[in-house]
Amino acid sequence: MTAVSAPRPGWELLAGQVNQRRYEALRAYLFEGLSLRKAADATATINHALTVVHGYYAFHGRFGAGPVTNPVPVSAQRRQVLAHRSPLEPVPVVHRARLRQRVPQQAPRAIPDALWDELFAAMGCDRDRALLESYVSSGARASELLGVTLADIDWAGQLFYVVSKGSRLRQPVPASPDAFRYLGRYLATDGPPAPAQPVWRTRRGDPRPLTYWAMRRVLQRANEKLGTNWTLHDARHTAATRMAGDERLTLAEVQTILRHAHLDTTGHYLTVRVEDLHDKLQEHYTRPRPQRSYPAGYDPADIEAVFGG
């Protein structure tokens, strides 16, 4: 790996943007050949860090800076297969590139209804209740909803207009009547924002736009109180799981609401969780064992001799 030692100043720039421990682990993995599994948390974290480093070298490679060969290779088979693939076709399975880790498929982190009720009850004001209810009913991403202004709210249609993360298009997302009810109570208490300013604002000191990290801290305080570890993105998973499990909504309709590029992504939410089966399982366990019955006219002794006791 000596051929990639020259661009180390770039690593120093990268070190200021990512966690120092992960940076050191990734540098050891690339330059010293050490095992990244022993130094980093999860396979998804490893792959994300590799993607960032690959993009960094690819960007500078366009301008003739850095090494000729990117130290984080890509899968040639994947590039060839995905080059002209229709978005309507399922994503093919290809071999991983070198250095990439296998990521196990896991069920989405949807919050069970009982635990969701506890989390919602832990919110301390109408602003937080409105935000949480908007997240779980619209399926919008955390940063998307935090940027909403008064001009982005359709009260009659019960819609929020958000700027989607990937396409950067302004798109409508529906929300529940409860979300707009709590939003109305919040605006009635704290007052409307300034023109073109986000609806969600801080409540201490001079009103400022509520950032992702501030809302994340609100959820952290609720987690500390309840002994849980839910995240803002878990609300999106919860919304997607609820919608996908509703027989009155088709999978294509759920895809439209969640703004997924591929139907396969939406299909991941078609999972059955053990937590949701509690009532059905209790009914199954308490149901009496079915009794055998035979047509009349047969001698019980003959039935016992043929079929056993």
Coordinates of C-alpha atoms in Angstrom, one line a residue:
M1 CA 0.0 0.0 0.0
T2 CA 3.0 2.3 -0.3
A3 CA 1.7 3.8 -3.5
V4 CA -1.0 5.7 -1.7
S5 CA 1.2 7.3 1.0
A6 CA 1.6 10.6 -0.8
P7 CA -1.9 12.1 -0.3
R8 CA -1.7 11.9 3.5
P9 CA -2.4 15.7 3.8
G10 CA -5.9 14.9 2.4
W11 CA -6.3 12.4 5.3
E12 CA -5.7 15.3 7.7
L13 CA -8.4 17.3 6.1
L14 CA -10.8 14.3 6.3
A15 CA -9.9 13.8 10.0
G16 CA -11.5 17.0 11.0
Q17 CA -14.9 15.9 9.5
V18 CA -15.2 12.4 10.9
N19 CA -14.8 10.7 14.2
Q20 CA -11.1 10.6 15.1
R21 CA -11.2 6.9 16.2
R22 CA -12.9 5.8 13.0
Y23 CA -10.4 7.9 11.0
E24 CA -7.5 6.2 12.7
A25 CA -9.0 2.8 12.2
L26 CA -9.7 3.4 8.5
R27 CA -6.2 4.8 7.9
A28 CA -4.7 1.7 9.6
Y29 CA -6.9 -0.5 7.4
L30 CA -5.8 1.2 4.2
F31 CA -2.1 2.0 4.9
E32 CA -1.0 -0.6 7.4
G33 CA -3.3 -3.6 6.5
L34 CA -4.7 -3.9 10.0
S35 CA -8.1 -5.5 10.6
L36 CA -10.8 -2.8 10.5
R37 CA -13.3 -5.1 12.3
K38 CA -11.2 -4.8 15.5
A39 CA -11.1 -1.1 15.4
A40 CA -14.5 0.1 14.2
D41 CA -18.1 -0.3 15.3
A42 CA -20.3 -1.8 12.6
T43 CA -20.0 -2.9 9.0
A44 CA -22.3 -0.1 7.8
T45 CA -20.0 2.4 9.5
I46 CA -17.0 0.9 7.8
N47 CA -18.7 1.0 4.4
H48 CA -19.8 4.6 4.9
A49 CA -16.3 5.6 5.8
L50 CA -14.9 3.8 2.7
T51 CA -17.4 5.6 0.5
V52 CA -16.4 9.0 1.9
V53 CA -12.7 8.3 1.3
H54 CA -13.3 7.0 -2.2
G55 CA -15.3 10.1 -3.0
Y56 CA -12.5 12.3 -1.7
Y57 CA -9.9 10.7 -3.8
A58 CA -12.2 10.5 -6.9
F59 CA -12.9 14.3 -6.6
H60 CA -9.2 15.2 -6.4
G61 CA -8.4 12.7 -9.1
R62 CA -10.4 14.7 -11.6
F63 CA -8.0 17.6 -11.2
G64 CA -4.9 15.5 -11.4
A65 CA -4.1 15.6 -7.7
G66 CA -3.5 12.6 -5.5
P67 CA -2.7 9.0 -6.6
V68 CA -3.5 7.6 -10.0
T69 CA -5.3 4.6 -8.5
N70 CA -8.0 5.3 -5.9
P71 CA -7.0 3.5 -2.6
V72 CA -10.6 2.5 -2.1
P73 CA -11.6 0.4 -5.2
V74 CA -15.1 -0.1 -6.6
S75 CA -16.7 -3.2 -7.9
A76 CA -16.2 -3.3 -11.7
Q77 CA -19.1 -5.8 -12.0
R78 CA -21.4 -3.5 -10.1
R79 CA -20.6 -0.6 -12.3
Q80 CA -21.2 -2.6 -15.4
V81 CA -24.5 -4.1 -14.2
L82 CA -25.9 -0.8 -12.9
A83 CA -24.8 1.4 -15.8
H84 CA -27.9 0.9 -17.9
R85 CA -30.4 -0.6 -15.5
S86 CA -34.0 0.5 -15.6
P87 CA -35.3 1.8 -12.2
L88 CA -38.3 -0.4 -12.6
E89 CA -36.1 -3.5 -12.5
P90 CA -35.0 -5.1 -9.2
V91 CA -31.5 -4.3 -8.0
P92 CA -29.2 -7.2 -9.1
V93 CA -26.9 -8.9 -6.6
V94 CA -23.2 -8.4 -7.4
H95 CA -20.0 -9.1 -5.7
R96 CA -18.7 -6.6 -3.1
A97 CA -15.7 -4.5 -3.9
R98 CA -12.4 -5.1 -2.1
L99 CA -12.4 -3.7 1.5
R100 CA -16.2 -3.6 1.6
Q101 CA -17.9 -5.4 4.4
R102 CA -21.0 -7.6 4.3
V103 CA -23.9 -5.8 5.8
P104 CA -26.5 -8.2 7.3
Q105 CA -30.2 -7.5 6.4
Q106 CA -32.1 -6.3 9.4
A107 CA -35.7 -5.4 9.9
P108 CA -36.4 -1.6 10.0
R109 CA -36.3 -0.1 13.5
A110 CA -40.0 0.6 13.8
I111 CA -41.3 1.6 17.2
P112 CA -44.1 -0.6 18.6
D113 CA -47.4 1.2 19.3
A114 CA -47.2 0.8 23.1
L115 CA -43.6 2.2 23.2
W116 CA -44.6 5.0 20.8
D117 CA -47.3 6.1 23.2
E118 CA -44.8 6.3 26.0
L119 CA -42.4 8.3 23.8
F120 CA -45.1 10.7 22.8
A121 CA -46.2 11.2 26.4
A122 CA -42.6 12.1 27.3
M123 CA -42.8 15.2 25.0
G124 CA -42.9 18.3 27.1
C125 CA -44.6 20.9 24.9
D126 CA -46.9 21.2 21.9
R127 CA -44.0 21.9 19.6
D128 CA -42.4 18.6 20.3
R129 CA -45.7 16.8 20.1
A130 CA -46.5 18.4 16.8
L131 CA -43.1 17.5 15.4
L132 CA -43.2 13.9 16.6
E133 CA -46.7 13.3 15.3
S134 CA -45.7 14.9 12.0
Y135 CA -42.8 12.6 11.7
V136 CA -44.7 9.4 12.3
S137 CA -47.7 10.3 10.2
S138 CA -45.8 11.8 7.2
G139 CA -42.7 9.6 7.1
A140 CA -40.7 12.7 6.3
R141 CA -37.0 12.8 7.1
A142 CA -35.9 14.8 10.1
S143 CA -34.1 17.6 8.3
E144 CA -36.8 17.8 5.6
L145 CA -39.5 18.6 8.1
L146 CA -37.4 21.1 10.1
G147 CA -37.1 23.3 7.1
V148 CA -40.8 23.8 6.6
T149 CA -42.1 27.4 6.6
L150 CA -45.7 28.7 6.8
A151 CA -45.8 28.9 3.0
D152 CA -45.0 25.2 2.9
I153 CA -48.1 24.2 4.9
D154 CA -51.4 23.4 3.2
W155 CA -53.9 23.4 6.1
A156 CA -56.9 22.5 4.0
G157 CA -55.2 19.6 2.3
Q158 CA -53.2 18.6 5.4
L159 CA -49.9 18.6 3.5
F160 CA -46.4 19.7 4.2
Y161 CA -44.2 20.7 1.3
V162 CA -40.7 19.6 1.9
V163 CA -37.4 19.6 -0.1
S164 CA -36.6 16.0 -0.7
K165 CA -33.2 14.8 0.4
G166 CA -32.1 13.1 -2.9
S167 CA -33.8 14.9 -5.7
R168 CA -33.9 18.4 -4.0
L169 CA -37.5 18.8 -5.4
R170 CA -40.2 20.5 -3.4
Q171 CA -42.8 17.7 -2.9
P172 CA -45.9 17.3 -0.8
V173 CA -46.2 14.9 2.1
P174 CA -49.5 14.2 4.0
A175 CA -49.7 14.3 7.7
S176 CA -52.4 13.3 10.2
P177 CA -55.1 15.6 11.6
D178 CA -53.5 15.3 15.0
A179 CA -50.2 16.6 13.6
F180 CA -52.0 19.8 12.4
R181 CA -54.0 20.1 15.6
Y182 CA -50.8 20.1 17.7
L183 CA -49.1 22.4 15.2
G184 CA -52.0 24.9 15.5
R185 CA -51.8 24.8 19.3
Y186 CA -48.0 25.4 19.1
L187 CA -48.4 28.4 16.8
A188 CA -51.2 29.8 19.0
T189 CA -48.9 29.6 22.1
D190 CA -45.6 30.7 20.6
G191 CA -46.8 32.8 17.8
P192 CA -46.1 32.5 14.0
P193 CA -42.6 32.7 12.7
A194 CA -41.1 35.6 10.7
P195 CA -41.8 35.5 6.9
A196 CA -39.7 32.8 5.1
Q197 CA -38.4 31.5 8.5
P198 CA -38.9 27.8 9.6
V199 CA -42.0 27.1 11.6
W200 CA -40.1 25.1 14.2
R201 CA -38.1 27.4 16.5
T202 CA -36.3 27.2 19.8
R203 CA -38.2 28.2 23.0
R204 CA -35.4 29.6 25.1
G205 CA -34.0 33.0 24.5
D206 CA -34.4 34.7 21.2
P207 CA -36.4 32.4 18.8
R208 CA -34.0 30.6 16.4
P209 CA -34.7 27.9 13.8
L210 CA -34.8 24.5 15.5
T211 CA -31.8 22.5 14.2
Y212 CA -31.5 18.8 13.8
W213 CA -29.2 18.5 16.7
A214 CA -31.6 20.4 19.0
M215 CA -34.5 18.1 18.1
R216 CA -32.2 15.2 18.5
R217 CA -31.4 16.4 22.1
V218 CA -35.2 16.6 22.8
L219 CA -35.4 12.9 21.9
Q220 CA -32.4 12.0 23.9
R221 CA -33.9 13.5 27.0
A222 CA -37.0 11.4 26.5
N223 CA -34.8 8.3 25.9
E224 CA -33.0 9.0 29.2
K225 CA -36.3 9.2 31.0
L226 CA -37.7 6.0 29.4
G227 CA -34.5 4.0 29.2
T228 CA -34.8 3.6 25.4
N229 CA -32.6 4.6 22.5
W230 CA -35.0 5.7 19.7
T231 CA -33.8 8.1 17.0
L232 CA -35.6 10.6 14.8
H233 CA -35.1 8.3 11.8
D234 CA -36.9 5.6 13.7
A235 CA -40.1 7.7 13.3
R236 CA -39.8 7.4 9.5
H237 CA -39.3 3.6 9.8
T238 CA -42.4 3.5 12.1
A239 CA -44.5 5.5 9.6
A240 CA -43.3 3.3 6.7
T241 CA -44.0 0.0 8.6
R242 CA -47.5 1.2 9.6
M243 CA -48.4 2.2 6.0
A244 CA -46.9 -0.9 4.4
G245 CA -48.9 -3.0 6.9
D246 CA -52.2 -1.3 6.1
E247 CA -54.2 -3.4 3.7
R248 CA -56.0 -0.3 2.4
L249 CA -52.7 1.2 1.0
T250 CA -50.9 -0.4 -1.9
L251 CA -47.1 -0.7 -1.9
A252 CA -46.9 1.8 -4.8
E253 CA -48.9 4.3 -2.8
V254 CA -46.6 3.9 0.2
Q255 CA -43.6 4.4 -2.1
T256 CA -45.1 7.7 -3.4
I257 CA -45.6 9.0 0.2
L258 CA -42.1 8.0 1.3
R259 CA -40.6 9.2 -2.0
H260 CA -38.5 6.1 -2.5
A261 CA -36.7 5.8 -5.8
H262 CA -37.2 2.1 -6.0
L263 CA -40.1 -0.1 -5.0
D264 CA -37.6 -2.6 -3.5
T265 CA -36.7 -0.1 -0.8
T266 CA -40.4 0.2 0.2
G267 CA -40.8 -3.6 0.2
H268 CA -38.3 -3.8 3.1
Y269 CA -41.1 -2.6 5.3
L270 CA -43.3 -5.6 4.6
T271 CA -42.1 -7.4 7.7
V272 CA -44.0 -8.9 10.6
R273 CA -42.6 -8.1 14.0
V274 CA -43.1 -10.3 17.0
E275 CA -44.1 -7.3 19.1
D276 CA -47.1 -6.8 16.8
L277 CA -48.2 -10.4 17.1
H278 CA -48.7 -10.3 20.9
D279 CA -52.5 -10.3 20.8
K280 CA -52.7 -13.0 18.1
L281 CA -50.2 -15.2 19.9
Q282 CA -52.0 -14.9 23.2
E283 CA -55.2 -16.0 21.5
H284 CA -53.4 -18.9 19.9
Y285 CA -51.9 -20.0 23.2
T286 CA -55.2 -19.8 25.1
R287 CA -57.3 -21.4 22.4
P288 CA -58.6 -24.9 23.5
R289 CA -57.2 -27.9 21.8
P290 CA -59.7 -29.1 19.1
Q291 CA -61.5 -32.3 20.1
R292 CA -61.8 -35.2 17.7
S293 CA -65.3 -36.0 16.5
Y294 CA -66.5 -39.0 14.5
P295 CA -69.8 -39.6 12.7
A296 CA -72.5 -41.3 14.8
G297 CA -73.0 -45.0 14.4
Y298 CA -69.5 -46.2 14.9
D299 CA -68.5 -48.3 17.9
P300 CA -66.1 -46.3 20.2
A301 CA -64.1 -49.5 20.7
D302 CA -63.6 -49.8 16.9
I303 CA -62.6 -46.2 16.6
E304 CA -60.1 -46.6 19.4
A305 CA -58.6 -49.7 17.9
V306 CA -58.1 -48.0 14.5
F307 CA -57.2 -44.4 15.4
G308 CA -55.8 -44.9 18.9
G309 CA -56.9 -43.4 22.2

